Amino acid sequence: MKKRFIVIGISDHPQPFFPPEVLEIIGKGRVFSGGKRHHEIVAPLLPDEALWIDITVPLEKVFEQYDHQFSVSPLQTIIVFASGDPLFFGFANTIRRLLPEAEVVVYPSFNSLQLLAHRLVMPYHDMRIVSLTGRPWHEFDRAMIERARKVGVLTDREHTPAAIAERMLEYGYAGYSMYVGEHLGNPAQERVTSLPLEEAARRDFTQPNCVILTEKEPLPATPFGIPDGDFALLDGREKMITKMPIRLLTLQALDLRGRHVLWDIGFCTGSVSIEARLQFPHLHVCAFEVRPACEAIIRENARRFGTPGIEVHIGDFLDTDVSGLPRPDAVFIGGHGGRLKDIMAKVLTVLNPDGLMVFNSVTSPKVPVNSRQLWDEACMALGLKQDRPLSIQLNDYNPIEILRCRRR
C-alpha cells in the first residue's frame, strides 16, 4: 500500500483560514505533523484523538515515526502542516526526496516572499530566489556575482538580514536596498521594513523573517580578465601571479563551464581562484597555499573583486585533510615545491572520474629542475592521459606550456 501524505500550507496567522475541503480533511484526520509553531496555530482545529509528530532535526527520526504509523495502519494518511507553499523550498519536497514512491497531495498558501512582495506591491515574476534556511552561502554569493537585480532570500537564525547586509557590504555589493518582512501573515506581529544595507547590518530582526533585495544602481560589469596590477601581491612581486592572458588560457584548459568543483593548489595571490569565481559563479572553489602570508592576500583580493565563497586552506597540501571537502572535477596546480608527482597522486584519490588536472610549466634557464619533465614522469607513473599541450610566450617572460591530463 502506497504511503499517503496531505501537506497543508499555512501562514503565521494565529487564526488561519482554510476552505471547507481542507477543514473536512483536518476533521477526519488522526495523525498530524509539523513544526512546534504550526502545532500552536492549528491545535484548536485538531480532533480530540489527534496524534502529533513534531518535525525536528534529525529528520530521519521524524520519518521513522511516519513509518511506524504506516505500519500500524497502512491505509491512513498523515497530514502535515508546513509554512507557505510546501513545494517552495518546503517539506513536500523533503517527502518526495526521502519517500519518492509516496503519494503527496498539496494545499498551498502564499510563501513568505510572495507575502512580502504583496505588502510592497512589488512585481516578483523577475525575482531571483535564494534559500539560506539551513543552507550555505553559495547560491546567495552566486546571485551577487551574477549581478541579480532583484533577489528574494529565505533566512534563518544564522543567515539573518544583518549577516546578509554585512556580507554584501564586505564584498562591494552596496548598491542594493533591503526590505525585511517579519512574522508575515500575523496581524499582531507583522512588520515590513525598508532600509539601506548599512543600517540593516546594525539591526536585529525577529524570526521568522525574509528579505527582498533590489538593485538601486547597476554595478560595473565583471571584467573578462582582471589586470595583473589590480591585485594585491605577495611582497609586491609581480612575478608571483599568473599573468592575465595565461590565467584565461588556464581557465579555458580547465573547461570550467561544465565543472562543479575547482581546486586551486598553490594559489599565492588567488588570481586563478578569483578569476574562475567571477567567470563561473556556479563553481565551488577550494584554494590551497603553504605560505601563511597568502591568506590575507587572497581574502583582500576576494573583497576587492567581489568574490565571496572561496574556501581557503593554509598549510602543506600533502598534509591537509581533504576527506571532508567537495570532490573536485577540475584541479589547477599552481605550485608544487618539487613534489608534483606526490600532489597529483593525492589529487587522484579524490578526483571525480571525469575530472582533469592542469599545470603551467615554465621553461627557464634559472630553474634547475625542468617542470615539464616532472609532469611527464608523474603522468606516466600514475597512468594518466595527457592532452596536447599549448605553448605560449608572453612579451619578454619565459615560455609557458599549459598542460592537461586526465584518467585513461
mmCIF file of C-alpha atoms in Angstrom:
data_model
loop_
_atom_site.group_PDB
_atom_site.id
_atom_site.type_symbol
_atom_site.label_atom_id
_atom_site.label_comp_id
_atom_site.label_asym_id
_atom_site.label_seq_id
_atom_site.Cartn_x
_atom_site.Cartn_y
_atom_site.Cartn_z
ATOM 1 C CA MET A 1 0.000 0.000 0.000
ATOM 2 C CA LYS A 2 1.394 3.390 -1.024
ATOM 3 C CA LYS A 3 2.136 5.844 1.787
ATOM 4 C CA ARG A 4 -0.019 8.955 1.545
ATOM 5 C CA PHE A 5 0.602 12.494 2.779
ATOM 6 C CA ILE A 6 -1.540 15.612 2.634
ATOM 7 C CA VAL A 7 0.613 18.729 3.083
ATOM 8 C CA ILE A 8 -1.254 21.916 4.027
ATOM 9 C CA GLY A 9 0.432 25.301 3.754
ATOM 10 C CA ILE A 10 -0.242 27.918 6.431
ATOM 11 C CA SER A 11 0.922 31.439 7.210
ATOM 12 C CA ASP A 12 1.891 32.851 10.594
ATOM 13 C CA HIS A 13 -1.698 33.979 11.253
ATOM 14 C CA PRO A 14 -2.838 32.749 14.703
ATOM 15 C CA GLN A 15 -6.330 32.041 13.343
ATOM 16 C CA PRO A 16 -5.730 30.520 9.914
ATOM 17 C CA PHE A 17 -8.420 30.395 7.244
ATOM 18 C CA PHE A 18 -8.948 27.069 5.474
ATOM 19 C CA PRO A 19 -11.522 26.278 2.764
ATOM 20 C CA PRO A 20 -14.235 23.729 3.654
ATOM 21 C CA GLU A 21 -12.418 20.935 1.813
ATOM 22 C CA VAL A 22 -9.306 21.360 3.971
ATOM 23 C CA LEU A 23 -11.339 21.699 7.187
ATOM 24 C CA GLU A 24 -13.048 18.409 6.371
ATOM 25 C CA ILE A 25 -9.656 16.739 5.830
ATOM 26 C CA ILE A 26 -8.436 18.032 9.201
ATOM 27 C CA GLY A 27 -11.622 16.929 10.952
ATOM 28 C CA LYS A 28 -11.272 13.360 9.670
ATOM 29 C CA GLY A 29 -7.544 13.116 10.295
ATOM 30 C CA ARG A 30 -5.811 11.139 13.019
ATOM 31 C CA VAL A 31 -2.020 11.608 12.556
ATOM 32 C CA PHE A 32 -0.728 15.134 12.099
ATOM 33 C CA SER A 33 2.738 16.601 11.842
ATOM 34 C CA GLY A 34 4.525 19.952 11.597
ATOM 35 C CA GLY A 35 6.780 22.318 13.474
ATOM 36 C CA LYS A 36 6.086 23.416 17.030
ATOM 37 C CA ARG A 37 4.870 26.816 15.817
ATOM 38 C CA HIS A 38 2.496 25.115 13.373
ATOM 39 C CA HIS A 39 1.136 22.975 16.206
ATOM 40 C CA GLU A 40 0.375 26.061 18.299
ATOM 41 C CA ILE A 41 -1.537 27.637 15.402
ATOM 42 C CA VAL A 42 -3.663 24.649 14.349
ATOM 43 C CA ALA A 43 -4.134 22.908 17.715
ATOM 44 C CA PRO A 44 -7.710 24.258 18.199
ATOM 45 C CA LEU A 45 -8.745 22.668 14.884
ATOM 46 C CA LEU A 46 -7.422 19.168 15.537
ATOM 47 C CA PRO A 47 -9.702 16.264 16.607
ATOM 48 C CA ASP A 48 -9.527 15.239 20.257
ATOM 49 C CA GLU A 49 -7.842 11.921 19.450
ATOM 50 C CA ALA A 50 -5.232 13.516 17.164
ATOM 51 C CA LEU A 51 -1.628 12.295 17.311
ATOM 52 C CA TRP A 52 1.005 14.966 16.593
ATOM 53 C CA ILE A 53 4.551 14.280 15.316
ATOM 54 C CA ASP A 54 6.928 17.231 15.698
ATOM 55 C CA ILE A 55 9.168 17.950 12.705
ATOM 56 C CA THR A 56 12.607 18.436 14.217
ATOM 57 C CA VAL A 57 16.136 17.538 13.228
ATOM 58 C CA PRO A 58 17.373 14.971 12.550
ATOM 59 C CA LEU A 59 14.626 14.321 10.010
ATOM 60 C CA GLU A 60 15.476 10.614 9.929
ATOM 61 C CA LYS A 61 13.847 10.286 13.338
ATOM 62 C CA VAL A 62 10.708 12.029 12.069
ATOM 63 C CA PHE A 63 10.397 9.671 9.120
ATOM 64 C CA GLU A 64 10.930 6.692 11.388
ATOM 65 C CA GLN A 65 7.818 7.830 13.281
ATOM 66 C CA TYR A 66 5.945 8.179 9.995
ATOM 67 C CA ASP A 67 6.968 4.626 9.009
ATOM 68 C CA HIS A 68 5.766 3.343 12.366
ATOM 69 C CA GLN A 69 2.342 4.946 11.890
ATOM 70 C CA PHE A 70 2.005 3.462 8.404
ATOM 71 C CA SER A 71 2.956 0.033 9.762
ATOM 72 C CA VAL A 72 0.256 0.338 12.458
ATOM 73 C CA SER A 73 -2.407 1.476 9.987
ATOM 74 C CA PRO A 74 -1.340 1.110 6.320
ATOM 75 C CA LEU A 75 -4.466 2.812 4.944
ATOM 76 C CA GLN A 76 -4.159 6.030 6.883
ATOM 77 C CA THR A 77 -2.994 9.433 5.644
ATOM 78 C CA ILE A 78 -0.523 11.638 7.512
ATOM 79 C CA ILE A 79 -1.496 15.306 7.427
ATOM 80 C CA VAL A 80 1.451 17.696 7.535
ATOM 81 C CA PHE A 81 1.310 21.450 8.137
ATOM 82 C CA ALA A 82 4.089 23.500 6.533
ATOM 83 C CA SER A 83 4.844 27.178 6.078
ATOM 84 C CA GLY A 84 3.583 28.842 2.909
ATOM 85 C CA ASP A 85 3.822 26.780 -0.229
ATOM 86 C CA PRO A 86 5.112 23.294 0.755
ATOM 87 C CA LEU A 87 6.683 22.928 -2.702
ATOM 88 C CA PHE A 88 8.646 26.192 -2.348
ATOM 89 C CA PHE A 89 11.807 25.006 -0.546
ATOM 90 C CA GLY A 90 9.254 23.236 1.631
ATOM 91 C CA PHE A 91 8.509 19.976 3.379
ATOM 92 C CA ALA A 92 6.644 18.438 0.446
ATOM 93 C CA ASN A 93 9.976 18.392 -1.405
ATOM 94 C CA THR A 94 11.567 16.584 1.550
ATOM 95 C CA ILE A 95 8.867 13.913 1.453
ATOM 96 C CA ARG A 96 9.326 13.440 -2.286
ATOM 97 C CA ARG A 97 13.095 13.153 -1.836
ATOM 98 C CA LEU A 98 13.050 10.692 1.080
ATOM 99 C CA LEU A 99 9.913 8.761 0.045
ATOM 100 C CA PRO A 100 9.800 9.026 -3.765
ATOM 101 C CA GLU A 101 7.047 6.393 -4.025
ATOM 102 C CA ALA A 102 4.709 8.161 -1.596
ATOM 103 C CA GLU A 103 1.531 9.877 -2.755
ATOM 104 C CA VAL A 104 1.649 13.581 -1.894
ATOM 105 C CA VAL A 105 -1.302 15.990 -2.087
ATOM 106 C CA VAL A 106 -0.576 19.702 -1.527
ATOM 107 C CA TYR A 107 -2.844 22.553 -0.440
ATOM 108 C CA PRO A 108 -0.559 25.600 -0.723
ATOM 109 C CA SER A 109 -0.666 29.005 0.883
ATOM 110 C CA PHE A 110 1.341 32.073 -0.113
ATOM 111 C CA ASN A 111 5.020 31.697 0.675
ATOM 112 C CA SER A 112 6.731 34.391 2.745
ATOM 113 C CA LEU A 113 8.451 36.080 -0.194
ATOM 114 C CA GLN A 114 5.147 36.322 -2.036
ATOM 115 C CA LEU A 115 3.568 37.906 1.032
ATOM 116 C CA LEU A 116 6.420 40.406 1.327
ATOM 117 C CA ALA A 117 6.135 41.307 -2.363
ATOM 118 C CA HIS A 118 2.362 41.746 -1.921
ATOM 119 C CA ARG A 119 2.871 44.066 1.048
ATOM 120 C CA LEU A 120 5.295 46.125 -1.041
ATOM 121 C CA VAL A 121 3.068 45.958 -4.165
ATOM 122 C CA MET A 122 6.217 44.767 -5.920
ATOM 123 C CA PRO A 123 6.082 42.554 -9.027
ATOM 124 C CA TYR A 124 8.046 39.400 -8.297
ATOM 125 C CA HIS A 125 7.998 37.465 -11.578
ATOM 126 C CA ASP A 126 11.598 38.613 -12.184
ATOM 127 C CA MET A 127 12.879 37.846 -8.674
ATOM 128 C CA ARG A 128 15.848 35.510 -8.163
ATOM 129 C CA ILE A 129 15.078 33.194 -5.231
ATOM 130 C CA VAL A 130 17.745 32.008 -2.795
ATOM 131 C CA SER A 131 17.187 29.908 0.309
ATOM 132 C CA LEU A 132 19.673 30.296 3.162
ATOM 133 C CA THR A 133 17.488 28.291 5.528
ATOM 134 C CA GLY A 134 19.842 25.586 6.739
ATOM 135 C CA ARG A 135 21.957 26.094 3.625
ATOM 136 C CA PRO A 136 25.422 27.601 2.985
ATOM 137 C CA TRP A 137 26.068 30.969 1.325
ATOM 138 C CA HIS A 138 26.959 29.553 -2.085
ATOM 139 C CA GLU A 139 23.786 30.324 -4.066
ATOM 140 C CA PHE A 140 23.455 33.760 -2.476
ATOM 141 C CA ASP A 141 27.071 34.558 -3.371
ATOM 142 C CA ARG A 142 26.393 33.356 -6.901
ATOM 143 C CA ALA A 143 23.401 35.687 -7.225
ATOM 144 C CA MET A 144 25.585 38.625 -6.166
ATOM 145 C CA ILE A 145 28.436 37.767 -8.533
ATOM 146 C CA GLU A 146 25.932 37.355 -11.377
ATOM 147 C CA ARG A 147 24.573 40.833 -10.558
ATOM 148 C CA ALA A 148 20.984 39.699 -9.966
ATOM 149 C CA ARG A 149 18.827 42.838 -9.918
ATOM 150 C CA LYS A 150 16.136 41.559 -7.541
ATOM 151 C CA VAL A 151 16.770 38.767 -5.026
ATOM 152 C CA GLY A 152 14.377 37.134 -2.573
ATOM 153 C CA VAL A 153 16.120 35.482 0.372
ATOM 154 C CA LEU A 154 14.764 32.942 2.849
ATOM 155 C CA THR A 155 16.697 33.429 6.097
ATOM 156 C CA ASP A 156 17.422 31.520 9.294
ATOM 157 C CA ARG A 157 18.951 32.310 12.689
ATOM 158 C CA GLU A 158 22.486 32.290 11.262
ATOM 159 C CA HIS A 159 21.833 33.907 7.889
ATOM 160 C CA THR A 160 19.988 36.927 9.295
ATOM 161 C CA PRO A 161 19.212 40.170 7.469
ATOM 162 C CA ALA A 162 22.124 41.767 9.368
ATOM 163 C CA ALA A 163 24.525 38.971 8.330
ATOM 164 C CA ILE A 164 23.353 39.268 4.718
ATOM 165 C CA ALA A 165 23.897 43.032 4.734
ATOM 166 C CA GLU A 166 27.351 42.678 6.309
ATOM 167 C CA ARG A 167 28.407 40.160 3.661
ATOM 168 C CA MET A 168 27.177 42.357 0.821
ATOM 169 C CA LEU A 169 28.995 45.408 2.164
ATOM 170 C CA GLU A 170 32.210 43.441 2.748
ATOM 171 C CA TYR A 171 32.355 42.272 -0.866
ATOM 172 C CA GLY A 172 31.319 45.516 -2.514
ATOM 173 C CA TYR A 173 27.638 44.880 -3.229
ATOM 174 C CA ALA A 174 26.401 48.044 -1.548
ATOM 175 C CA GLY A 175 24.142 49.212 -4.362
ATOM 176 C CA TYR A 176 21.014 47.430 -3.105
ATOM 177 C CA SER A 177 18.012 48.342 -0.983
ATOM 178 C CA MET A 178 16.817 45.798 1.577
ATOM 179 C CA TYR A 179 13.224 45.015 2.535
ATOM 180 C CA VAL A 180 12.628 42.798 5.558
ATOM 181 C CA GLY A 181 9.330 41.101 6.375
ATOM 182 C CA GLU A 182 8.817 39.754 9.900
ATOM 183 C CA HIS A 183 6.004 37.419 11.022
ATOM 184 C CA LEU A 184 4.231 37.868 7.704
ATOM 185 C CA GLY A 185 0.580 36.860 7.939
ATOM 186 C CA ASN A 186 0.334 37.524 11.671
ATOM 187 C CA PRO A 187 -1.658 40.775 12.116
ATOM 188 C CA ALA A 188 -0.366 41.400 15.639
ATOM 189 C CA GLN A 189 3.340 40.930 14.865
ATOM 190 C CA GLU A 190 3.780 41.535 11.143
ATOM 191 C CA ARG A 191 6.255 44.253 10.248
ATOM 192 C CA VAL A 192 7.756 45.314 6.915
ATOM 193 C CA THR A 193 10.876 47.475 6.951
ATOM 194 C CA SER A 194 12.736 49.199 4.116
ATOM 195 C CA LEU A 195 16.290 50.285 4.884
ATOM 196 C CA PRO A 196 19.792 50.698 3.416
ATOM 197 C CA LEU A 197 22.305 47.910 3.898
ATOM 198 C CA GLU A 198 24.434 49.977 6.274
ATOM 199 C CA GLU A 199 21.506 50.278 8.683
ATOM 200 C CA ALA A 200 20.384 46.664 8.198
ATOM 201 C CA ALA A 201 23.847 45.461 9.237
ATOM 202 C CA ARG A 202 23.282 47.074 12.661
ATOM 203 C CA ARG A 203 19.693 45.915 13.229
ATOM 204 C CA ASP A 204 18.191 42.848 14.868
ATOM 205 C CA PHE A 205 15.031 41.378 13.368
ATOM 206 C CA THR A 206 12.677 38.839 14.907
ATOM 207 C CA GLN A 207 12.215 35.371 13.439
ATOM 208 C CA PRO A 208 10.671 34.279 11.177
ATOM 209 C CA ASN A 209 11.642 36.817 8.546
ATOM 210 C CA CYS A 210 12.578 37.027 4.898
ATOM 211 C CA VAL A 211 14.351 39.560 2.706
ATOM 212 C CA ILE A 212 13.981 41.130 -0.729
ATOM 213 C CA LEU A 213 16.967 42.964 -2.219
ATOM 214 C CA THR A 214 16.539 45.364 -5.128
ATOM 215 C CA GLU A 215 19.307 46.987 -7.123
ATOM 216 C CA LYS A 216 19.489 50.766 -6.752
ATOM 217 C CA GLU A 217 22.206 51.345 -9.337
ATOM 218 C CA PRO A 218 23.834 48.920 -11.779
ATOM 219 C CA LEU A 219 27.165 47.528 -10.643
ATOM 220 C CA PRO A 220 30.154 47.742 -13.011
ATOM 221 C CA ALA A 221 30.363 44.829 -15.422
ATOM 222 C CA THR A 222 32.590 41.953 -14.408
ATOM 223 C CA PRO A 223 35.879 42.278 -16.329
ATOM 224 C CA PHE A 224 36.870 39.423 -18.588
ATOM 225 C CA GLY A 225 40.450 39.187 -17.428
ATOM 226 C CA ILE A 226 41.443 41.238 -14.384
ATOM 227 C CA PRO A 227 44.545 43.393 -14.975
ATOM 228 C CA ASP A 228 47.509 41.997 -13.054
ATOM 229 C CA GLY A 229 48.243 45.351 -11.417
ATOM 230 C CA ASP A 230 44.809 45.432 -9.785
ATOM 231 C CA PHE A 231 45.645 42.508 -7.470
ATOM 232 C CA ALA A 232 47.224 42.766 -4.053
ATOM 233 C CA LEU A 233 50.537 40.906 -4.485
ATOM 234 C CA LEU A 234 52.836 38.837 -2.283
ATOM 235 C CA ASP A 235 55.549 41.265 -1.144
ATOM 236 C CA GLY A 236 54.727 43.377 -4.209
ATOM 237 C CA ARG A 237 56.324 40.771 -6.504
ATOM 238 C CA GLU A 238 54.631 40.896 -9.914
ATOM 239 C CA LYS A 239 56.203 37.600 -10.939
ATOM 240 C CA MET A 240 54.226 35.806 -8.199
ATOM 241 C CA ILE A 241 50.964 35.931 -10.138
ATOM 242 C CA THR A 242 49.595 34.003 -13.091
ATOM 243 C CA LYS A 243 49.542 36.690 -15.780
ATOM 244 C CA MET A 244 46.129 37.627 -17.122
ATOM 245 C CA PRO A 245 46.397 36.084 -20.640
ATOM 246 C CA ILE A 246 47.893 32.894 -19.168
ATOM 247 C CA ARG A 247 45.206 32.906 -16.484
ATOM 248 C CA LEU A 248 42.418 32.998 -19.060
ATOM 249 C CA LEU A 249 44.020 30.242 -21.127
ATOM 250 C CA THR A 250 44.345 28.207 -17.930
ATOM 251 C CA LEU A 251 40.621 28.626 -17.211
ATOM 252 C CA GLN A 252 39.888 27.520 -20.769
ATOM 253 C CA ALA A 253 42.037 24.407 -20.255
ATOM 254 C CA LEU A 254 40.170 23.645 -17.013
ATOM 255 C CA ASP A 255 36.898 23.511 -19.018
ATOM 256 C CA LEU A 256 35.021 25.108 -16.131
ATOM 257 C CA ARG A 257 31.651 25.728 -17.756
ATOM 258 C CA GLY A 258 30.630 22.122 -17.234
ATOM 259 C CA ARG A 259 32.513 21.590 -13.961
ATOM 260 C CA HIS A 260 31.290 21.908 -10.383
ATOM 261 C CA VAL A 261 34.288 21.994 -8.002
ATOM 262 C CA LEU A 262 37.658 23.642 -8.667
ATOM 263 C CA TRP A 263 40.735 23.098 -6.505
ATOM 264 C CA ASP A 264 43.473 25.701 -6.862
ATOM 265 C CA ILE A 265 46.670 24.265 -5.327
ATOM 266 C CA GLY A 266 49.334 26.891 -4.620
ATOM 267 C CA PHE A 267 47.066 29.922 -5.044
ATOM 268 C CA CYS A 268 49.535 32.648 -3.888
ATOM 269 C CA THR A 269 47.527 35.829 -4.691
ATOM 270 C CA GLY A 270 44.383 33.863 -5.546
ATOM 271 C CA SER A 271 44.210 35.243 -9.088
ATOM 272 C CA VAL A 272 43.113 31.943 -10.681
ATOM 273 C CA SER A 273 40.527 31.217 -7.969
ATOM 274 C CA ILE A 274 39.099 34.740 -8.183
ATOM 275 C CA GLU A 275 39.002 34.860 -11.985
ATOM 276 C CA ALA A 276 37.323 31.441 -12.024
ATOM 277 C CA ARG A 277 34.739 32.531 -9.452
ATOM 278 C CA LEU A 278 33.924 35.679 -11.422
ATOM 279 C CA GLN A 279 33.604 33.979 -14.788
ATOM 280 C CA PHE A 280 31.929 30.796 -13.483
ATOM 281 C CA PRO A 281 29.959 31.762 -10.335
ATOM 282 C CA HIS A 282 28.357 28.325 -10.076
ATOM 283 C CA LEU A 283 31.723 26.821 -9.091
ATOM 284 C CA HIS A 284 32.673 25.722 -5.607
ATOM 285 C CA VAL A 285 36.290 26.850 -5.257
ATOM 286 C CA CYS A 286 38.773 25.430 -2.722
ATOM 287 C CA ALA A 287 42.141 27.212 -2.658
ATOM 288 C CA PHE A 288 45.291 25.773 -1.035
ATOM 289 C CA GLU A 289 48.558 27.522 -0.172
ATOM 290 C CA VAL A 290 51.518 26.673 2.064
ATOM 291 C CA ARG A 291 52.524 30.288 2.828
ATOM 292 C CA PRO A 292 50.504 31.804 5.719
ATOM 293 C CA ALA A 293 51.017 35.342 4.390
ATOM 294 C CA CYS A 294 48.932 34.490 1.341
ATOM 295 C CA GLU A 295 45.733 34.047 3.361
ATOM 296 C CA ALA A 296 45.353 37.788 3.968
ATOM 297 C CA ILE A 297 46.231 38.455 0.306
ATOM 298 C CA ILE A 298 43.569 36.180 -1.191
ATOM 299 C CA ARG A 299 40.950 37.490 1.234
ATOM 300 C CA GLU A 300 41.834 41.087 0.336
ATOM 301 C CA ASN A 301 41.635 40.272 -3.373
ATOM 302 C CA ALA A 302 38.325 38.431 -2.889
ATOM 303 C CA ARG A 303 36.877 41.553 -1.244
ATOM 304 C CA ARG A 304 38.411 43.785 -3.887
ATOM 305 C CA PHE A 305 36.827 41.880 -6.766
ATOM 306 C CA GLY A 306 33.539 40.855 -5.112
ATOM 307 C CA THR A 307 34.130 37.108 -4.956
ATOM 308 C CA PRO A 308 32.812 35.693 -1.667
ATOM 309 C CA GLY A 309 32.740 31.985 -1.006
ATOM 310 C CA ILE A 310 36.276 30.870 -1.887
ATOM 311 C CA GLU A 311 37.230 28.232 0.684
ATOM 312 C CA VAL A 312 40.810 28.901 1.800
ATOM 313 C CA HIS A 313 43.160 26.257 3.272
ATOM 314 C CA ILE A 314 46.609 27.232 4.553
ATOM 315 C CA GLY A 315 49.314 24.605 5.045
ATOM 316 C CA ASP A 316 51.198 21.947 3.124
ATOM 317 C CA PHE A 317 48.705 20.391 0.712
ATOM 318 C CA LEU A 318 50.210 16.949 1.238
ATOM 319 C CA ASP A 319 49.490 17.235 4.977
ATOM 320 C CA THR A 320 45.993 18.704 4.563
ATOM 321 C CA ASP A 321 42.988 16.515 5.372
ATOM 322 C CA VAL A 322 40.840 16.773 2.248
ATOM 323 C CA SER A 323 38.422 13.943 3.095
ATOM 324 C CA GLY A 324 35.614 16.316 4.065
ATOM 325 C CA LEU A 325 35.965 18.683 1.112
ATOM 326 C CA PRO A 326 33.826 18.626 -2.041
ATOM 327 C CA ARG A 327 35.423 16.292 -4.583
ATOM 328 C CA PRO A 328 36.974 18.237 -7.443
ATOM 329 C CA ASP A 329 36.358 17.707 -11.125
ATOM 330 C CA ALA A 330 38.918 20.379 -12.102
ATOM 331 C CA VAL A 331 42.291 20.970 -10.415
ATOM 332 C CA PHE A 332 44.874 23.642 -11.151
ATOM 333 C CA ILE A 333 48.343 23.065 -9.721
ATOM 334 C CA GLY A 334 49.970 26.464 -9.489
ATOM 335 C CA GLY A 335 52.816 25.437 -7.183
ATOM 336 C CA HIS A 336 54.410 22.137 -6.266
ATOM 337 C CA GLY A 337 57.687 22.680 -4.395
ATOM 338 C CA GLY A 338 59.346 19.854 -6.332
ATOM 339 C CA ARG A 339 56.704 17.323 -5.222
ATOM 340 C CA LEU A 340 54.456 17.431 -8.271
ATOM 341 C CA LYS A 341 54.005 13.659 -8.531
ATOM 342 C CA ASP A 342 53.002 13.374 -4.850
ATOM 343 C CA ILE A 343 50.464 16.201 -5.225
ATOM 344 C CA MET A 344 48.963 14.630 -8.344
ATOM 345 C CA ALA A 345 48.771 11.242 -6.636
ATOM 346 C CA LYS A 346 46.885 12.745 -3.713
ATOM 347 C CA VAL A 347 44.514 14.580 -6.060
ATOM 348 C CA LEU A 348 43.736 11.286 -7.805
ATOM 349 C CA THR A 349 42.418 9.818 -4.544
ATOM 350 C CA VAL A 350 39.513 12.314 -4.630
ATOM 351 C CA LEU A 351 39.262 13.473 -8.252
ATOM 352 C CA ASN A 352 35.899 12.713 -9.845
ATOM 353 C CA PRO A 353 36.079 10.084 -12.619
ATOM 354 C CA ASP A 354 35.707 12.671 -15.400
ATOM 355 C CA GLY A 355 37.980 15.188 -13.681
ATOM 356 C CA LEU A 356 41.131 16.756 -15.050
ATOM 357 C CA MET A 357 44.316 18.455 -13.844
ATOM 358 C CA VAL A 358 46.053 21.467 -15.381
ATOM 359 C CA PHE A 359 49.608 22.647 -14.760
ATOM 360 C CA ASN A 360 51.587 25.522 -16.254
ATOM 361 C CA SER A 361 55.196 24.582 -16.949
ATOM 362 C CA VAL A 362 57.718 27.434 -17.207
ATOM 363 C CA THR A 363 60.886 26.978 -19.226
ATOM 364 C CA SER A 364 63.699 28.946 -17.636
ATOM 365 C CA PRO A 365 67.484 28.531 -17.576
ATOM 366 C CA LYS A 366 67.414 29.679 -13.933
ATOM 367 C CA VAL A 367 65.274 26.721 -12.844
ATOM 368 C CA PRO A 368 67.464 23.647 -12.198
ATOM 369 C CA VAL A 369 64.603 21.125 -12.459
ATOM 370 C CA ASN A 370 62.556 21.026 -15.658
ATOM 371 C CA SER A 371 58.904 21.127 -14.517
ATOM 372 C CA ARG A 372 57.722 19.690 -17.837
ATOM 373 C CA GLN A 373 59.890 16.653 -17.185
ATOM 374 C CA LEU A 374 58.406 16.303 -13.688
ATOM 375 C CA TRP A 375 54.914 16.478 -15.210
ATOM 376 C CA ASP A 376 55.643 13.873 -17.885
ATOM 377 C CA GLU A 377 57.206 11.498 -15.361
ATOM 378 C CA ALA A 378 54.255 11.903 -12.963
ATOM 379 C CA CYS A 379 51.674 11.309 -15.691
ATOM 380 C CA MET A 380 53.476 8.172 -16.836
ATOM 381 C CA ALA A 381 53.893 6.815 -13.312
ATOM 382 C CA LEU A 382 50.254 7.482 -12.415
ATOM 383 C CA GLY A 383 48.844 6.155 -15.693
ATOM 384 C CA LEU A 384 47.344 9.481 -16.784
ATOM 385 C CA LYS A 385 46.467 10.505 -20.324
ATOM 386 C CA GLN A 386 47.913 13.830 -21.458
ATOM 387 C CA ASP A 387 46.124 16.188 -23.804
ATOM 388 C CA ARG A 388 48.017 18.151 -26.417
ATOM 389 C CA PRO A 389 49.934 20.978 -24.669
ATOM 390 C CA LEU A 390 49.562 24.652 -25.517
ATOM 391 C CA SER A 391 52.812 26.639 -25.765
ATOM 392 C CA ILE A 392 52.866 30.413 -25.372
ATOM 393 C CA GLN A 393 55.329 33.192 -24.608
ATOM 394 C CA LEU A 394 54.049 36.474 -23.210
ATOM 395 C CA ASN A 395 56.176 39.544 -24.009
ATOM 396 C CA ASP A 396 59.667 39.027 -22.567
ATOM 397 C CA TYR A 397 58.597 36.441 -19.982
ATOM 398 C CA ASN A 398 59.799 32.839 -20.153
ATOM 399 C CA PRO A 399 57.873 30.427 -22.421
ATOM 400 C CA ILE A 400 54.983 28.586 -20.766
ATOM 401 C CA GLU A 401 53.317 25.294 -21.625
ATOM 402 C CA ILE A 402 49.746 24.789 -20.440
ATOM 403 C CA LEU A 403 49.480 21.076 -19.703
ATOM 404 C CA ARG A 404 46.381 18.996 -19.024
ATOM 405 C CA CYS A 405 45.831 15.376 -18.057
ATOM 406 C CA ARG A 406 43.011 13.042 -17.063
ATOM 407 C CA ARG A 407 42.417 9.410 -16.249
ATOM 408 C CA ARG A 408 42.656 6.968 -19.149
#
